[in-house]
Amino acid sequence: MCLIITIIMFGLAIQNFIDSNWLTGILELSVSFGFIFLLLRNIEQVRCEKTGKCNHFILKLFKKDTEQ
């Protein structure tokens, strides 16, 4: 789902840049970059769970607090 939204938002951003709609293009481009970040984080989380090596900086940025 994230990949589909990323591709659609990136395509819409390019179309808006071509049409000189700068503000809308920048907004859609930032949304697509946000979803790319989420995709990368999910990929690294799965690798971490499979291999047990969790040294990636993306996982350290948004670490969940499990202590209660």
PDB file of C-alpha atoms in Angstrom:
ATOM      1  CA  MET A   1       0.000   0.000   0.000  1.00  0.00           C
ATOM      2  CA  CYS A   2       2.799   2.437   0.856  1.00  0.00           C
ATOM      3  CA  LEU A   3       4.521   1.713  -2.437  1.00  0.00           C
ATOM      4  CA  ILE A   4       1.368   2.458  -4.445  1.00  0.00           C
ATOM      5  CA  ILE A   5       0.742   5.730  -2.601  1.00  0.00           C
ATOM      6  CA  THR A   6       4.395   6.700  -3.035  1.00  0.00           C
ATOM      7  CA  ILE A   7       4.298   6.157  -6.788  1.00  0.00           C
ATOM      8  CA  ILE A   8       0.993   8.018  -7.186  1.00  0.00           C
ATOM      9  CA  MET A   9       2.093  10.987  -5.069  1.00  0.00           C
ATOM     10  CA  PHE A  10       5.439  11.192  -6.851  1.00  0.00           C
ATOM     11  CA  GLY A  11       3.694  11.171 -10.233  1.00  0.00           C
ATOM     12  CA  LEU A  12       1.272  13.873  -9.130  1.00  0.00           C
ATOM     13  CA  ALA A  13       4.158  15.968  -7.815  1.00  0.00           C
ATOM     14  CA  ILE A  14       5.940  15.784 -11.168  1.00  0.00           C
ATOM     15  CA  GLN A  15       2.735  16.762 -12.986  1.00  0.00           C
ATOM     16  CA  ASN A  16       2.250  19.743 -10.689  1.00  0.00           C
ATOM     17  CA  PHE A  17       5.853  20.870 -11.176  1.00  0.00           C
ATOM     18  CA  ILE A  18       5.361  20.712 -14.948  1.00  0.00           C
ATOM     19  CA  ASP A  19       2.157  22.786 -14.619  1.00  0.00           C
ATOM     20  CA  SER A  20       4.011  25.291 -12.366  1.00  0.00           C
ATOM     21  CA  ASN A  21       1.910  24.479  -9.297  1.00  0.00           C
ATOM     22  CA  TRP A  22       4.899  24.736  -6.973  1.00  0.00           C
ATOM     23  CA  LEU A  23       3.177  24.610  -3.598  1.00  0.00           C
ATOM     24  CA  THR A  24       1.051  21.569  -4.433  1.00  0.00           C
ATOM     25  CA  GLY A  25       4.043  19.854  -6.036  1.00  0.00           C
ATOM     26  CA  ILE A  26       6.217  20.410  -2.978  1.00  0.00           C
ATOM     27  CA  LEU A  27       3.470  19.109  -0.679  1.00  0.00           C
ATOM     28  CA  GLU A  28       2.954  15.948  -2.732  1.00  0.00           C
ATOM     29  CA  LEU A  29       6.703  15.402  -3.048  1.00  0.00           C
ATOM     30  CA  SER A  30       7.131  15.662   0.715  1.00  0.00           C
ATOM     31  CA  VAL A  31       4.290  13.162   1.243  1.00  0.00           C
ATOM     32  CA  SER A  32       5.941  10.739  -1.177  1.00  0.00           C
ATOM     33  CA  PHE A  33       9.282  11.109   0.633  1.00  0.00           C
ATOM     34  CA  GLY A  34       7.492  10.417   3.927  1.00  0.00           C
ATOM     35  CA  PHE A  35       6.091   7.188   2.557  1.00  0.00           C
ATOM     36  CA  ILE A  36       9.515   6.231   1.176  1.00  0.00           C
ATOM     37  CA  PHE A  37      10.898   6.721   4.683  1.00  0.00           C
ATOM     38  CA  LEU A  38       8.169   4.469   6.107  1.00  0.00           C
ATOM     39  CA  LEU A  39       8.952   1.806   3.505  1.00  0.00           C
ATOM     40  CA  LEU A  40      12.658   1.883   4.356  1.00  0.00           C
ATOM     41  CA  ARG A  41      11.915   1.695   8.077  1.00  0.00           C
ATOM     42  CA  ASN A  42       9.634  -1.313   7.599  1.00  0.00           C
ATOM     43  CA  ILE A  43      12.232  -3.104   5.460  1.00  0.00           C
ATOM     44  CA  GLU A  44      14.937  -2.507   8.060  1.00  0.00           C
ATOM     45  CA  GLN A  45      12.613  -3.617  10.875  1.00  0.00           C
ATOM     46  CA  VAL A  46      11.963  -6.938   9.112  1.00  0.00           C
ATOM     47  CA  ARG A  47      15.704  -7.424   8.502  1.00  0.00           C
ATOM     48  CA  CYS A  48      16.352  -6.688  12.156  1.00  0.00           C
ATOM     49  CA  GLU A  49      13.805  -9.253  13.284  1.00  0.00           C
ATOM     50  CA  LYS A  50      15.168 -11.921  10.916  1.00  0.00           C
ATOM     51  CA  THR A  51      18.906 -11.470  11.479  1.00  0.00           C
ATOM     52  CA  GLY A  52      19.005  -9.940  14.957  1.00  0.00           C
ATOM     53  CA  LYS A  53      21.313  -7.104  13.831  1.00  0.00           C
ATOM     54  CA  CYS A  54      19.626  -3.801  14.653  1.00  0.00           C
ATOM     55  CA  ASN A  55      22.255  -1.122  14.042  1.00  0.00           C
ATOM     56  CA  HIS A  56      20.526   0.904  11.331  1.00  0.00           C
ATOM     57  CA  PHE A  57      20.096   4.642  11.950  1.00  0.00           C
ATOM     58  CA  ILE A  58      16.451   4.670  10.761  1.00  0.00           C
ATOM     59  CA  LEU A  59      15.463   2.257  13.506  1.00  0.00           C
ATOM     60  CA  LYS A  60      17.331   4.305  16.110  1.00  0.00           C
ATOM     61  CA  LEU A  61      15.484   7.522  15.138  1.00  0.00           C
ATOM     62  CA  PHE A  62      12.036   6.188  16.007  1.00  0.00           C
ATOM     63  CA  LYS A  63      12.678   3.565  18.652  1.00  0.00           C
ATOM     64  CA  LYS A  64       9.589   2.357  20.514  1.00  0.00           C
ATOM     65  CA  ASP A  65       9.681   2.540  24.286  1.00  0.00           C
ATOM     66  CA  THR A  66       8.743  -0.907  25.596  1.00  0.00           C
ATOM     67  CA  GLU A  67       9.343  -0.221  29.294  1.00  0.00           C
ATOM     68  CA  GLN A  68       6.191   0.355  31.326  1.00  0.00           C
TER      69      GLN A  68
END
